[in-house]
Amino acid sequence: MKDGKFLTIAFESSCDETSVAVLADGRDVLSNVISTQIEVHKAFGGVVPEIASRHHLENINAVTEQALSEAGVTWDEIDLIGVTKGPGLVGALLIGVATAKAFALAYDKPLVGVHHIQGHISANYIESKELEPPFMALVISGGHTEIVEVTDYNKCHVLGQTRDDAAGEAYDKVARVLGLGYPGGPLIDKLAKEGNPHAVEFKRVFLEKDSLDFSFSGIKTGVLNYINQEKQAGREINAADIAASFQQAVLEVIVKKTVDAAVSMKKDKIVLAGGVAANSALRAMLDEACAKKGIALHCPPPVLCTDNAAMIGCAAYYAYKAGETSGLDLDATPHLPL
Ligand code: KG4
Ligand code: ZN
């Protein structure tokens, strides 16, 4: 405790960001240090798990010290340790879990293992101080695309999810096809602003009537086929038009299903979570669709959308308040259902 406030330190290392954060009373971020490995993995066009683990191991102590010093707190004042326990890359997760357990043992602090997606959703509590469940959440990242009904801080269930690729994965794959680089999401987001979203009508995949599931594995092939067909016909391809049209096809489906879910489950709030939630076109389209239905839309700023430890600390705080703790036998779980 410091100045009467409950202090949580949290660790996130599920993919390619080593992050440590300190929060006061669960929602106030005192520090949120993020050491990204994007530059390291760029050369390979995607995250290399073994390299990610090694970098987490090299960085985590320095990132921890920086998080404590930026927050101006000492280990004595910390009340709780939170850590991402899964899902994610097992070797990467293990570094965060082992570090959190070592500190919990050394400083005799309670420990809570957090589901990564619960963390992404909780980023909204940090951004919108008045936000409380229930609401509908759209979790959309490099590894996930899920429509989640959140009924309490620690209670939620998945109404629909991707049957193949995650939305972020589709962005990254299409960016690769267009030769844009890695990670593809932000690059497509930027390029699409200069293109015509109706230049190419890529297939909108809605699946069965009333299904809230998604399928994005076909769109990369759709884009590839289009490019080949244009090249064979001797026509110049316009990357901005393709980026904008791909994005339009994917987002129309995502926005419709998310708003339909909120309406049918009688939710007046939708929250966005995950890396793709930083996408400007998604925000604009959802904003418009929500306004038509009288639904309030909450989205965290981009830094809280992509992987960070502040969101994990917030989720850990609410789990601990609900009576949850983890033992020193806490393990990293690469495949962990919500
Ligand atoms: O949540 P996150 O940092 O890591 C996972 O848990 O997956 O999400 C990373 C994903 C990547 O696929 C990246 O391309 C995508 O989020 N992304 C975006 C944007 N910013 C990040 N996708 C579309 N538009 C963006 N502005
Ligand atoms: Zn994530």
PDB file of C-alpha atoms in Angstrom, residues 186-328:
ATOM      1  CA  PRO A 186      -0.918  -0.999 -38.776  1.00  0.00           C
ATOM      2  CA  LEU A 187       0.567  -0.906 -42.312  1.00  0.00           C
ATOM      3  CA  ILE A 188      -2.731  -1.956 -43.942  1.00  0.00           C
ATOM      4  CA  ASP A 189      -4.587   0.475 -41.688  1.00  0.00           C
ATOM      5  CA  LYS A 190      -2.403   3.328 -43.002  1.00  0.00           C
ATOM      6  CA  LEU A 191      -2.355   2.288 -46.666  1.00  0.00           C
ATOM      7  CA  ALA A 192      -6.121   1.643 -46.767  1.00  0.00           C
ATOM      8  CA  LYS A 193      -6.751   5.328 -46.037  1.00  0.00           C
ATOM      9  CA  GLU A 194      -5.477   6.102 -49.553  1.00  0.00           C
ATOM     10  CA  GLY A 195      -7.521   3.374 -51.268  1.00  0.00           C
ATOM     11  CA  ASN A 196     -11.090   2.759 -52.402  1.00  0.00           C
ATOM     12  CA  PRO A 197     -12.805   0.232 -50.080  1.00  0.00           C
ATOM     13  CA  HIS A 198     -15.172  -0.792 -52.897  1.00  0.00           C
ATOM     14  CA  ALA A 199     -12.555  -1.194 -55.636  1.00  0.00           C
ATOM     15  CA  VAL A 200     -12.645  -5.001 -55.245  1.00  0.00           C
ATOM     16  CA  GLU A 201     -15.609  -6.805 -53.693  1.00  0.00           C
ATOM     17  CA  PHE A 202     -13.900  -9.594 -51.733  1.00  0.00           C
ATOM     18  CA  LYS A 203     -16.257 -12.239 -50.356  1.00  0.00           C
ATOM     19  CA  ARG A 204     -17.940 -11.407 -47.009  1.00  0.00           C
ATOM     20  CA  VAL A 205     -17.953 -14.638 -44.999  1.00  0.00           C
ATOM     21  CA  PHE A 206     -20.956 -14.657 -42.655  1.00  0.00           C
ATOM     22  CA  LEU A 207     -21.209 -18.475 -42.199  1.00  0.00           C
ATOM     23  CA  GLU A 208     -24.597 -19.902 -41.087  1.00  0.00           C
ATOM     24  CA  LYS A 209     -27.515 -17.609 -40.326  1.00  0.00           C
ATOM     25  CA  ASP A 210     -27.287 -16.230 -36.761  1.00  0.00           C
ATOM     26  CA  SER A 211     -23.801 -17.680 -36.248  1.00  0.00           C
ATOM     27  CA  LEU A 212     -21.439 -15.381 -34.371  1.00  0.00           C
ATOM     28  CA  ASP A 213     -18.406 -17.370 -35.552  1.00  0.00           C
ATOM     29  CA  PHE A 214     -15.882 -16.057 -38.060  1.00  0.00           C
ATOM     30  CA  SER A 215     -13.728 -17.449 -40.854  1.00  0.00           C
ATOM     31  CA  PHE A 216     -10.823 -15.433 -42.246  1.00  0.00           C
ATOM     32  CA  SER A 217      -8.664 -18.104 -43.834  1.00  0.00           C
ATOM     33  CA  GLY A 218     -10.202 -17.633 -47.289  1.00  0.00           C
ATOM     34  CA  ILE A 219      -9.533 -13.942 -47.684  1.00  0.00           C
ATOM     35  CA  LYS A 220      -5.762 -14.249 -48.128  1.00  0.00           C
ATOM     36  CA  THR A 221      -6.401 -16.637 -51.049  1.00  0.00           C
ATOM     37  CA  GLY A 222      -9.033 -14.220 -52.366  1.00  0.00           C
ATOM     38  CA  VAL A 223      -6.478 -11.419 -52.377  1.00  0.00           C
ATOM     39  CA  LEU A 224      -3.790 -13.636 -53.946  1.00  0.00           C
ATOM     40  CA  ASN A 225      -6.151 -14.823 -56.706  1.00  0.00           C
ATOM     41  CA  TYR A 226      -7.165 -11.261 -57.459  1.00  0.00           C
ATOM     42  CA  ILE A 227      -3.532 -10.118 -57.720  1.00  0.00           C
ATOM     43  CA  ASN A 228      -2.617 -13.047 -60.027  1.00  0.00           C
ATOM     44  CA  GLN A 229      -5.664 -12.470 -62.206  1.00  0.00           C
ATOM     45  CA  GLU A 230      -4.825  -8.781 -62.608  1.00  0.00           C
ATOM     46  CA  LYS A 231      -1.183  -9.522 -63.354  1.00  0.00           C
ATOM     47  CA  GLN A 232      -2.111 -12.119 -65.971  1.00  0.00           C
ATOM     48  CA  ALA A 233      -4.420  -9.609 -67.642  1.00  0.00           C
ATOM     49  CA  GLY A 234      -1.498  -7.188 -67.753  1.00  0.00           C
ATOM     50  CA  ARG A 235      -3.208  -4.708 -65.431  1.00  0.00           C
ATOM     51  CA  GLU A 236      -1.370  -2.719 -62.784  1.00  0.00           C
ATOM     52  CA  ILE A 237      -2.379  -3.578 -59.231  1.00  0.00           C
ATOM     53  CA  ASN A 238      -3.236  -0.832 -56.784  1.00  0.00           C
ATOM     54  CA  ALA A 239      -2.063  -1.909 -53.316  1.00  0.00           C
ATOM     55  CA  ALA A 240      -4.019   0.839 -51.522  1.00  0.00           C
ATOM     56  CA  ASP A 241      -7.287  -0.243 -53.193  1.00  0.00           C
ATOM     57  CA  ILE A 242      -6.610  -3.889 -52.282  1.00  0.00           C
ATOM     58  CA  ALA A 243      -5.787  -2.988 -48.668  1.00  0.00           C
ATOM     59  CA  ALA A 244      -8.916  -0.850 -48.355  1.00  0.00           C
ATOM     60  CA  SER A 245     -11.141  -3.500 -50.015  1.00  0.00           C
ATOM     61  CA  PHE A 246      -9.721  -6.348 -47.902  1.00  0.00           C
ATOM     62  CA  GLN A 247     -10.295  -4.307 -44.767  1.00  0.00           C
ATOM     63  CA  GLN A 248     -13.826  -3.398 -45.793  1.00  0.00           C
ATOM     64  CA  ALA A 249     -14.740  -7.069 -46.405  1.00  0.00           C
ATOM     65  CA  VAL A 250     -13.365  -8.200 -43.047  1.00  0.00           C
ATOM     66  CA  LEU A 251     -14.696  -5.295 -40.996  1.00  0.00           C
ATOM     67  CA  GLU A 252     -18.238  -5.360 -42.408  1.00  0.00           C
ATOM     68  CA  VAL A 253     -18.618  -8.909 -41.070  1.00  0.00           C
ATOM     69  CA  ILE A 254     -16.990  -8.157 -37.719  1.00  0.00           C
ATOM     70  CA  VAL A 255     -19.040  -5.013 -37.106  1.00  0.00           C
ATOM     71  CA  LYS A 256     -22.363  -6.608 -38.073  1.00  0.00           C
ATOM     72  CA  LYS A 257     -21.863  -9.685 -35.890  1.00  0.00           C
ATOM     73  CA  THR A 258     -20.680  -7.677 -32.882  1.00  0.00           C
ATOM     74  CA  VAL A 259     -23.593  -5.237 -32.997  1.00  0.00           C
ATOM     75  CA  ASP A 260     -26.080  -8.085 -33.640  1.00  0.00           C
ATOM     76  CA  ALA A 261     -24.708  -9.883 -30.557  1.00  0.00           C
ATOM     77  CA  ALA A 262     -25.106  -6.775 -28.376  1.00  0.00           C
ATOM     78  CA  VAL A 263     -28.661  -6.184 -29.598  1.00  0.00           C
ATOM     79  CA  SER A 264     -29.772  -9.800 -29.164  1.00  0.00           C
ATOM     80  CA  MET A 265     -28.228 -10.063 -25.666  1.00  0.00           C
ATOM     81  CA  LYS A 266     -29.629  -6.645 -24.714  1.00  0.00           C
ATOM     82  CA  LYS A 267     -26.272  -4.998 -23.996  1.00  0.00           C
ATOM     83  CA  ASP A 268     -26.020  -1.221 -24.258  1.00  0.00           C
ATOM     84  CA  LYS A 269     -22.204  -1.177 -24.227  1.00  0.00           C
ATOM     85  CA  ILE A 270     -19.577  -2.696 -26.523  1.00  0.00           C
ATOM     86  CA  VAL A 271     -15.894  -2.695 -25.594  1.00  0.00           C
ATOM     87  CA  LEU A 272     -13.012  -3.291 -27.984  1.00  0.00           C
ATOM     88  CA  ALA A 273      -9.926  -5.260 -27.019  1.00  0.00           C
ATOM     89  CA  GLY A 274      -6.753  -6.638 -28.611  1.00  0.00           C
ATOM     90  CA  GLY A 275      -4.211  -5.386 -31.142  1.00  0.00           C
ATOM     91  CA  VAL A 276      -6.609  -5.036 -34.093  1.00  0.00           C
ATOM     92  CA  ALA A 277      -8.842  -2.823 -31.901  1.00  0.00           C
ATOM     93  CA  ALA A 278      -6.263  -0.117 -32.643  1.00  0.00           C
ATOM     94  CA  ASN A 279      -7.498  -0.152 -36.264  1.00  0.00           C
ATOM     95  CA  SER A 280      -8.916   3.241 -37.239  1.00  0.00           C
ATOM     96  CA  ALA A 281     -11.428   1.935 -39.824  1.00  0.00           C
ATOM     97  CA  LEU A 282     -12.822  -0.607 -37.338  1.00  0.00           C
ATOM     98  CA  ARG A 283     -13.320   2.138 -34.776  1.00  0.00           C
ATOM     99  CA  ALA A 284     -15.038   4.409 -37.274  1.00  0.00           C
ATOM    100  CA  MET A 285     -17.363   1.674 -38.609  1.00  0.00           C
ATOM    101  CA  LEU A 286     -18.290   0.402 -35.163  1.00  0.00           C
ATOM    102  CA  ASP A 287     -18.828   3.945 -33.925  1.00  0.00           C
ATOM    103  CA  GLU A 288     -21.361   4.545 -36.683  1.00  0.00           C
ATOM    104  CA  ALA A 289     -23.123   1.183 -36.241  1.00  0.00           C
ATOM    105  CA  CYS A 290     -23.311   1.615 -32.447  1.00  0.00           C
ATOM    106  CA  ALA A 291     -24.675   5.156 -32.716  1.00  0.00           C
ATOM    107  CA  LYS A 292     -27.557   3.851 -34.893  1.00  0.00           C
ATOM    108  CA  LYS A 293     -28.518   1.331 -32.186  1.00  0.00           C
ATOM    109  CA  GLY A 294     -27.955   3.594 -29.173  1.00  0.00           C
ATOM    110  CA  ILE A 295     -25.020   1.481 -27.980  1.00  0.00           C
ATOM    111  CA  ALA A 296     -22.038   3.098 -26.207  1.00  0.00           C
ATOM    112  CA  LEU A 297     -18.650   2.113 -27.640  1.00  0.00           C
ATOM    113  CA  HIS A 298     -15.517   1.943 -25.493  1.00  0.00           C
ATOM    114  CA  CYS A 299     -12.035   1.535 -26.955  1.00  0.00           C
ATOM    115  CA  PRO A 300      -8.699   1.757 -25.197  1.00  0.00           C
ATOM    116  CA  PRO A 301      -5.942   3.923 -26.715  1.00  0.00           C
ATOM    117  CA  PRO A 302      -3.625   1.953 -29.075  1.00  0.00           C
ATOM    118  CA  VAL A 303      -0.953   1.419 -26.380  1.00  0.00           C
ATOM    119  CA  LEU A 304      -3.513  -0.415 -24.218  1.00  0.00           C
ATOM    120  CA  CYS A 305      -4.887  -2.374 -27.238  1.00  0.00           C
ATOM    121  CA  THR A 306      -1.656  -4.180 -28.084  1.00  0.00           C
ATOM    122  CA  ASP A 307       0.033  -6.404 -25.507  1.00  0.00           C
ATOM    123  CA  ASN A 308       0.921  -4.611 -22.266  1.00  0.00           C
ATOM    124  CA  ALA A 309       1.164  -5.461 -18.570  1.00  0.00           C
ATOM    125  CA  ALA A 310      -1.175  -2.709 -17.314  1.00  0.00           C
ATOM    126  CA  MET A 311      -4.204  -4.618 -18.645  1.00  0.00           C
ATOM    127  CA  ILE A 312      -2.942  -7.776 -16.895  1.00  0.00           C
ATOM    128  CA  GLY A 313      -2.556  -5.878 -13.605  1.00  0.00           C
ATOM    129  CA  CYS A 314      -6.122  -4.598 -13.841  1.00  0.00           C
ATOM    130  CA  ALA A 315      -7.499  -8.105 -14.471  1.00  0.00           C
ATOM    131  CA  ALA A 316      -5.343  -9.512 -11.620  1.00  0.00           C
ATOM    132  CA  TYR A 317      -6.698  -6.862  -9.232  1.00  0.00           C
ATOM    133  CA  TYR A 318     -10.343  -7.771  -9.904  1.00  0.00           C
ATOM    134  CA  ALA A 319      -9.608 -11.511  -9.733  1.00  0.00           C
ATOM    135  CA  TYR A 320      -7.875 -11.032  -6.365  1.00  0.00           C
ATOM    136  CA  LYS A 321     -10.762  -8.893  -5.051  1.00  0.00           C
ATOM    137  CA  ALA A 322     -13.082 -11.794  -6.000  1.00  0.00           C
ATOM    138  CA  GLY A 323     -10.984 -14.140  -3.844  1.00  0.00           C
ATOM    139  CA  GLU A 324      -8.777 -15.705  -6.517  1.00  0.00           C
ATOM    140  CA  THR A 325      -5.084 -16.455  -5.929  1.00  0.00           C
ATOM    141  CA  SER A 326      -2.556 -18.762  -7.587  1.00  0.00           C
ATOM    142  CA  GLY A 327      -0.028 -20.988  -5.857  1.00  0.00           C
ATOM    143  CA  LEU A 328       3.655 -21.306  -6.618  1.00  0.00           C
TER     144      LEU A 328
END
